[in-house]
């Protein structure tokens, strides 16, 4: 599973004329108040998807959990002053996003401090790291927050490759459908396969358990296709039945989402 984090701190002082955005920002800054500016976040969202369309990348969808994580960090930036991806005592990006309810296999972040949403977007597009994050074809969701403070705007954009939230039986059914396409019938009882899934190797010892001819265990985020070694076994047409079991991932020390699966072939 290819997991990466990206994000470069960007302090912007660009001013790109856009009368509507400037007027709205001025009203929000009146009296020195700090508040979340959802219209500006929506503007950055639209600008990002316009840039992705021009670059041939698929549009991003809005993720409310990511937006919550972005908003919390954006408020912290406005309180601190200097922008950063993490402050003392604050969770890191992946932990913040997971705590807010996001599920992902890849996560990135852009931050900025500038007068207008247009200036923020243009600054990101003229910085190689930020542009790479924004146009990354491997991310498909975004959450953006903008907060007014210190006569400018603080902005956070969190990008992710989303991992669907599936229950144990849904994971097993999804993998089972792939196995059926390989010509095997799925056994209705998943108990033995689930027990095998929880093991590092071997097979649950029991006289009542029929020993499978092949066992495959793996952990990942993509349930759209089977691992090549398992697909090759199915292609041999030596097997007639399969059992599928899902269990808790092993070795997950961070906030990234993954599934662990075992398939027994008979």
mmCIF file of C-alpha atoms in Angstrom:
data_model
loop_
_atom_site.group_PDB
_atom_site.id
_atom_site.type_symbol
_atom_site.label_atom_id
_atom_site.label_comp_id
_atom_site.label_asym_id
_atom_site.label_seq_id
_atom_site.Cartn_x
_atom_site.Cartn_y
_atom_site.Cartn_z
ATOM 1 C CA UNK A 1 0.000 0.000 0.000
ATOM 2 C CA UNK A 2 1.542 3.241 -1.099
ATOM 3 C CA UNK A 3 1.049 5.723 1.688
ATOM 4 C CA UNK A 4 2.449 9.230 1.522
ATOM 5 C CA UNK A 5 2.142 12.560 3.243
ATOM 6 C CA UNK A 6 2.849 15.832 1.488
ATOM 7 C CA UNK A 7 2.630 19.506 2.240
ATOM 8 C CA UNK A 8 4.878 22.552 2.263
ATOM 9 C CA UNK A 9 4.310 25.654 4.373
ATOM 10 C CA UNK A 10 3.445 28.607 2.151
ATOM 11 C CA UNK A 11 3.364 32.206 3.381
ATOM 12 C CA UNK A 12 1.693 34.265 0.691
ATOM 13 C CA UNK A 13 1.561 37.963 0.067
ATOM 14 C CA UNK A 14 0.047 37.815 -3.386
ATOM 15 C CA UNK A 15 -2.832 40.114 -4.252
ATOM 16 C CA UNK A 16 -4.835 39.093 -7.294
ATOM 17 C CA UNK A 17 -7.824 41.370 -7.981
ATOM 18 C CA UNK A 18 -11.215 39.794 -7.460
ATOM 19 C CA UNK A 19 -13.724 42.341 -6.253
ATOM 20 C CA UNK A 20 -16.302 39.947 -4.856
ATOM 21 C CA UNK A 21 -13.817 38.005 -2.764
ATOM 22 C CA UNK A 22 -12.064 41.138 -1.517
ATOM 23 C CA UNK A 23 -15.311 42.761 -0.434
ATOM 24 C CA UNK A 24 -16.454 39.654 1.384
ATOM 25 C CA UNK A 25 -13.098 39.336 3.142
ATOM 26 C CA UNK A 26 -13.210 42.984 4.274
ATOM 27 C CA UNK A 27 -16.609 42.513 5.869
ATOM 28 C CA UNK A 28 -15.422 39.399 7.640
ATOM 29 C CA UNK A 29 -12.357 41.161 9.000
ATOM 30 C CA UNK A 30 -14.255 44.179 10.312
ATOM 31 C CA UNK A 31 -13.619 44.589 14.031
ATOM 32 C CA UNK A 32 -10.674 42.180 13.959
ATOM 33 C CA UNK A 33 -12.889 39.128 14.402
ATOM 34 C CA UNK A 34 -11.825 35.611 13.393
ATOM 35 C CA UNK A 35 -14.463 33.342 11.918
ATOM 36 C CA UNK A 36 -14.744 30.449 9.504
ATOM 37 C CA UNK A 37 -15.570 31.731 6.040
ATOM 38 C CA UNK A 38 -17.382 28.970 4.204
ATOM 39 C CA UNK A 39 -17.964 30.966 0.968
ATOM 40 C CA UNK A 40 -14.188 31.441 0.628
ATOM 41 C CA UNK A 41 -13.639 27.733 1.224
ATOM 42 C CA UNK A 42 -16.172 26.961 -1.480
ATOM 43 C CA UNK A 43 -14.365 29.360 -3.811
ATOM 44 C CA UNK A 44 -11.053 27.546 -3.238
ATOM 45 C CA UNK A 45 -12.864 24.259 -3.866
ATOM 46 C CA UNK A 46 -14.181 25.530 -7.206
ATOM 47 C CA UNK A 47 -10.791 26.946 -8.213
ATOM 48 C CA UNK A 48 -9.102 23.640 -7.393
ATOM 49 C CA UNK A 49 -11.478 21.673 -9.582
ATOM 50 C CA UNK A 50 -11.101 24.169 -12.416
ATOM 51 C CA UNK A 51 -7.326 23.713 -12.234
ATOM 52 C CA UNK A 52 -7.669 19.927 -12.111
ATOM 53 C CA UNK A 53 -9.958 19.935 -15.145
ATOM 54 C CA UNK A 54 -7.408 22.001 -17.067
ATOM 55 C CA UNK A 55 -4.696 19.523 -16.075
ATOM 56 C CA UNK A 56 -6.790 16.483 -17.015
ATOM 57 C CA UNK A 57 -7.297 15.297 -13.420
ATOM 58 C CA UNK A 58 -10.652 14.085 -12.090
ATOM 59 C CA UNK A 59 -12.610 16.536 -9.927
ATOM 60 C CA UNK A 60 -12.342 16.374 -6.170
ATOM 61 C CA UNK A 61 -15.405 15.633 -4.063
ATOM 62 C CA UNK A 62 -16.037 17.435 -0.787
ATOM 63 C CA UNK A 63 -15.358 15.470 2.402
ATOM 64 C CA UNK A 64 -17.036 16.916 5.477
ATOM 65 C CA UNK A 65 -14.753 15.021 7.868
ATOM 66 C CA UNK A 66 -11.679 16.470 6.172
ATOM 67 C CA UNK A 67 -13.281 19.908 6.285
ATOM 68 C CA UNK A 68 -13.756 19.520 10.036
ATOM 69 C CA UNK A 69 -10.098 18.580 10.480
ATOM 70 C CA UNK A 70 -9.023 21.472 8.241
ATOM 71 C CA UNK A 71 -11.203 23.914 10.173
ATOM 72 C CA UNK A 72 -9.755 22.865 13.535
ATOM 73 C CA UNK A 73 -6.204 23.308 12.273
ATOM 74 C CA UNK A 74 -7.048 26.572 10.508
ATOM 75 C CA UNK A 75 -8.416 28.032 13.747
ATOM 76 C CA UNK A 76 -5.211 26.943 15.478
ATOM 77 C CA UNK A 77 -3.134 28.702 12.797
ATOM 78 C CA UNK A 78 -5.141 31.892 13.242
ATOM 79 C CA UNK A 79 -4.565 31.721 16.992
ATOM 80 C CA UNK A 80 -0.850 31.024 16.659
ATOM 81 C CA UNK A 81 -0.043 33.544 13.918
ATOM 82 C CA UNK A 82 2.751 31.867 11.904
ATOM 83 C CA UNK A 83 1.377 29.080 9.726
ATOM 84 C CA UNK A 84 2.497 25.474 10.156
ATOM 85 C CA UNK A 85 1.303 21.917 9.580
ATOM 86 C CA UNK A 86 1.595 20.989 13.261
ATOM 87 C CA UNK A 87 1.976 22.940 16.487
ATOM 88 C CA UNK A 88 3.267 21.736 19.874
ATOM 89 C CA UNK A 89 0.701 19.486 21.502
ATOM 90 C CA UNK A 90 -1.323 19.137 18.281
ATOM 91 C CA UNK A 91 -1.988 15.846 16.496
ATOM 92 C CA UNK A 92 -0.333 15.367 13.111
ATOM 93 C CA UNK A 93 -2.292 15.606 9.868
ATOM 94 C CA UNK A 94 -3.277 11.938 9.552
ATOM 95 C CA UNK A 95 -4.331 11.703 13.197
ATOM 96 C CA UNK A 96 -6.374 14.920 12.981
ATOM 97 C CA UNK A 97 -8.184 13.687 9.888
ATOM 98 C CA UNK A 98 -8.856 10.244 11.342
ATOM 99 C CA UNK A 99 -10.130 11.752 14.585
ATOM 100 C CA UNK A 100 -12.567 13.846 12.544
ATOM 101 C CA UNK A 101 -13.898 10.673 10.882
ATOM 102 C CA UNK A 102 -11.991 10.546 7.580
ATOM 103 C CA UNK A 103 -10.884 7.194 6.107
ATOM 104 C CA UNK A 104 -7.972 7.314 3.699
ATOM 105 C CA UNK A 105 -4.953 5.566 2.226
ATOM 106 C CA UNK A 106 -3.143 8.784 1.260
ATOM 107 C CA UNK A 107 -3.387 12.265 2.750
ATOM 108 C CA UNK A 108 -1.839 15.639 1.861
ATOM 109 C CA UNK A 109 -2.157 19.198 3.091
ATOM 110 C CA UNK A 110 -1.668 22.739 1.810
ATOM 111 C CA UNK A 111 -1.703 25.743 4.140
ATOM 112 C CA UNK A 112 -1.551 29.444 3.351
ATOM 113 C CA UNK A 113 -1.856 33.020 4.624
ATOM 114 C CA UNK A 114 -2.941 35.589 2.032
ATOM 115 C CA UNK A 115 -5.451 38.391 1.352
ATOM 116 C CA UNK A 116 -7.968 36.557 -0.862
ATOM 117 C CA UNK A 117 -8.962 33.053 -1.942
ATOM 118 C CA UNK A 118 -7.654 33.843 -5.416
ATOM 119 C CA UNK A 119 -4.266 34.837 -4.003
ATOM 120 C CA UNK A 120 -4.167 31.621 -1.983
ATOM 121 C CA UNK A 121 -4.995 29.482 -5.006
ATOM 122 C CA UNK A 122 -2.527 31.276 -7.258
ATOM 123 C CA UNK A 123 0.179 30.919 -4.643
ATOM 124 C CA UNK A 124 -0.425 27.177 -4.424
ATOM 125 C CA UNK A 125 -0.418 26.839 -8.200
ATOM 126 C CA UNK A 126 2.929 28.649 -8.433
ATOM 127 C CA UNK A 127 4.595 26.479 -5.782
ATOM 128 C CA UNK A 128 5.691 23.071 -7.066
ATOM 129 C CA UNK A 129 4.845 21.138 -3.892
ATOM 130 C CA UNK A 130 1.463 22.739 -3.366
ATOM 131 C CA UNK A 131 0.580 22.448 -7.053
ATOM 132 C CA UNK A 132 1.508 18.750 -6.951
ATOM 133 C CA UNK A 133 -0.796 18.207 -3.972
ATOM 134 C CA UNK A 134 -3.696 20.081 -5.556
ATOM 135 C CA UNK A 135 -3.422 18.351 -8.947
ATOM 136 C CA UNK A 136 -2.473 14.889 -7.641
ATOM 137 C CA UNK A 137 -4.547 12.366 -9.655
ATOM 138 C CA UNK A 138 -4.281 9.894 -6.752
ATOM 139 C CA UNK A 139 -6.442 12.001 -4.402
ATOM 140 C CA UNK A 140 -10.206 12.167 -4.828
ATOM 141 C CA UNK A 141 -11.558 14.076 -1.795
ATOM 142 C CA UNK A 142 -10.838 17.435 -0.201
ATOM 143 C CA UNK A 143 -11.854 19.440 2.845
ATOM 144 C CA UNK A 144 -11.046 23.160 2.970
ATOM 145 C CA UNK A 145 -11.286 25.786 5.686
ATOM 146 C CA UNK A 146 -10.646 29.520 5.620
ATOM 147 C CA UNK A 147 -10.416 31.723 8.712
ATOM 148 C CA UNK A 148 -10.008 35.505 8.835
ATOM 149 C CA UNK A 149 -7.313 36.960 11.078
ATOM 150 C CA UNK A 150 -4.501 39.517 11.198
ATOM 151 C CA UNK A 151 -5.868 41.400 8.172
ATOM 152 C CA UNK A 152 -5.538 38.311 5.961
ATOM 153 C CA UNK A 153 -6.967 34.844 5.449
ATOM 154 C CA UNK A 154 -5.643 31.612 6.872
ATOM 155 C CA UNK A 155 -6.404 28.582 4.691
ATOM 156 C CA UNK A 156 -6.034 24.825 5.032
ATOM 157 C CA UNK A 157 -6.797 22.303 2.285
ATOM 158 C CA UNK A 158 -6.611 18.616 3.210
ATOM 159 C CA UNK A 159 -6.618 16.139 0.308
ATOM 160 C CA UNK A 160 -7.107 12.370 0.547
ATOM 161 C CA UNK A 161 -7.625 9.178 -1.359
ATOM 162 C CA UNK A 162 -10.742 7.919 0.345
ATOM 163 C CA UNK A 163 -11.166 4.347 1.567
ATOM 164 C CA UNK A 164 -14.807 3.191 1.700
ATOM 165 C CA UNK A 165 -16.099 2.439 5.191
ATOM 166 C CA UNK A 166 -17.221 -1.195 4.998
ATOM 167 C CA UNK A 167 -18.426 -3.612 7.646
ATOM 168 C CA UNK A 168 -16.800 -7.033 7.975
ATOM 169 C CA UNK A 169 -19.566 -8.768 6.028
ATOM 170 C CA UNK A 170 -19.404 -6.122 3.289
ATOM 171 C CA UNK A 171 -15.669 -6.664 2.835
ATOM 172 C CA UNK A 172 -16.233 -10.419 2.606
ATOM 173 C CA UNK A 173 -19.084 -10.018 0.131
ATOM 174 C CA UNK A 174 -17.010 -7.695 -2.063
ATOM 175 C CA UNK A 175 -14.091 -10.126 -2.217
ATOM 176 C CA UNK A 176 -16.516 -13.037 -2.625
ATOM 177 C CA UNK A 177 -17.978 -11.439 -5.748
ATOM 178 C CA UNK A 178 -14.492 -11.195 -7.242
ATOM 179 C CA UNK A 179 -13.859 -14.846 -6.455
ATOM 180 C CA UNK A 180 -17.118 -15.879 -8.103
ATOM 181 C CA UNK A 181 -15.911 -14.264 -11.296
ATOM 182 C CA UNK A 182 -12.973 -16.676 -11.076
ATOM 183 C CA UNK A 183 -15.325 -19.634 -11.175
ATOM 184 C CA UNK A 184 -15.549 -20.738 -7.542
ATOM 185 C CA UNK A 185 -18.535 -20.997 -5.208
ATOM 186 C CA UNK A 186 -18.399 -19.124 -1.892
ATOM 187 C CA UNK A 187 -18.932 -21.157 1.272
ATOM 188 C CA UNK A 188 -21.609 -19.551 3.488
ATOM 189 C CA UNK A 189 -19.767 -19.958 6.803
ATOM 190 C CA UNK A 190 -16.933 -17.427 7.175
ATOM 191 C CA UNK A 191 -15.878 -18.475 10.700
ATOM 192 C CA UNK A 192 -12.852 -20.561 9.693
ATOM 193 C CA UNK A 193 -11.645 -17.980 7.172
ATOM 194 C CA UNK A 194 -11.991 -15.251 9.795
ATOM 195 C CA UNK A 195 -9.918 -17.300 12.225
ATOM 196 C CA UNK A 196 -7.285 -17.847 9.531
ATOM 197 C CA UNK A 197 -7.314 -14.116 8.784
ATOM 198 C CA UNK A 198 -6.303 -13.344 12.374
ATOM 199 C CA UNK A 199 -3.282 -15.663 12.086
ATOM 200 C CA UNK A 200 0.083 -14.721 10.614
ATOM 201 C CA UNK A 201 0.441 -18.137 8.984
ATOM 202 C CA UNK A 202 -0.934 -21.669 9.232
ATOM 203 C CA UNK A 203 -4.513 -22.838 9.551
ATOM 204 C CA UNK A 204 -6.909 -23.009 12.540
ATOM 205 C CA UNK A 205 -6.379 -26.471 13.986
ATOM 206 C CA UNK A 206 -9.570 -28.474 14.293
ATOM 207 C CA UNK A 207 -10.578 -31.967 13.228
ATOM 208 C CA UNK A 208 -13.806 -30.537 11.841
ATOM 209 C CA UNK A 209 -11.991 -28.019 9.644
ATOM 210 C CA UNK A 210 -11.259 -29.304 6.170
ATOM 211 C CA UNK A 211 -7.743 -28.258 5.182
ATOM 212 C CA UNK A 212 -7.800 -25.887 2.193
ATOM 213 C CA UNK A 213 -5.477 -26.452 -0.752
ATOM 214 C CA UNK A 214 -4.426 -22.801 -0.829
ATOM 215 C CA UNK A 215 -4.507 -19.932 1.702
ATOM 216 C CA UNK A 216 -4.005 -16.282 0.818
ATOM 217 C CA UNK A 217 -3.833 -13.444 3.347
ATOM 218 C CA UNK A 218 -3.343 -9.809 2.486
ATOM 219 C CA UNK A 219 -3.918 -6.311 3.774
ATOM 220 C CA UNK A 220 -4.732 -3.246 1.711
ATOM 221 C CA UNK A 221 -7.256 -0.617 0.717
ATOM 222 C CA UNK A 222 -8.210 -1.602 -2.825
ATOM 223 C CA UNK A 223 -11.026 -4.151 -3.045
ATOM 224 C CA UNK A 224 -11.582 -3.751 -6.786
ATOM 225 C CA UNK A 225 -9.294 -6.630 -7.755
ATOM 226 C CA UNK A 226 -7.638 -9.695 -6.237
ATOM 227 C CA UNK A 227 -3.891 -9.957 -5.560
ATOM 228 C CA UNK A 228 -2.080 -11.316 -8.657
ATOM 229 C CA UNK A 229 -0.963 -14.530 -6.927
ATOM 230 C CA UNK A 230 -4.554 -15.325 -5.918
ATOM 231 C CA UNK A 231 -5.850 -14.471 -9.395
ATOM 232 C CA UNK A 232 -3.262 -16.831 -10.871
ATOM 233 C CA UNK A 233 -4.418 -19.667 -8.615
ATOM 234 C CA UNK A 234 -8.025 -19.127 -9.686
ATOM 235 C CA UNK A 235 -6.966 -19.105 -13.319
ATOM 236 C CA UNK A 236 -5.625 -22.660 -12.904
ATOM 237 C CA UNK A 237 -9.240 -23.881 -12.461
ATOM 238 C CA UNK A 238 -8.079 -26.342 -9.797
ATOM 239 C CA UNK A 239 -10.509 -25.065 -7.175
ATOM 240 C CA UNK A 240 -14.269 -25.334 -6.809
ATOM 241 C CA UNK A 241 -15.005 -23.532 -3.528
ATOM 242 C CA UNK A 242 -13.670 -20.653 -1.475
ATOM 243 C CA UNK A 243 -14.152 -19.200 1.986
ATOM 244 C CA UNK A 244 -13.589 -15.516 2.682
ATOM 245 C CA UNK A 245 -12.872 -13.973 6.060
ATOM 246 C CA UNK A 246 -12.076 -10.421 7.127
ATOM 247 C CA UNK A 247 -10.493 -9.321 10.403
ATOM 248 C CA UNK A 248 -8.791 -6.352 12.032
ATOM 249 C CA UNK A 249 -5.688 -5.069 10.212
ATOM 250 C CA UNK A 250 -2.320 -5.934 11.687
ATOM 251 C CA UNK A 251 0.538 -3.530 12.242
ATOM 252 C CA UNK A 252 -1.591 -0.409 11.784
ATOM 253 C CA UNK A 253 0.301 2.055 13.952
ATOM 254 C CA UNK A 254 -1.123 5.195 12.379
ATOM 255 C CA UNK A 255 -4.453 6.557 11.219
ATOM 256 C CA UNK A 256 -4.608 5.120 7.708
ATOM 257 C CA UNK A 257 -7.490 2.796 6.835
ATOM 258 C CA UNK A 258 -6.867 -0.728 5.532
ATOM 259 C CA UNK A 259 -8.639 -4.088 5.301
ATOM 260 C CA UNK A 260 -7.208 -7.511 6.148
ATOM 261 C CA UNK A 261 -8.610 -10.530 4.302
ATOM 262 C CA UNK A 262 -8.042 -14.264 4.116
ATOM 263 C CA UNK A 263 -9.197 -16.486 1.267
ATOM 264 C CA UNK A 264 -9.224 -20.280 1.537
ATOM 265 C CA UNK A 265 -9.431 -22.241 -1.699
ATOM 266 C CA UNK A 266 -10.767 -25.821 -1.849
#
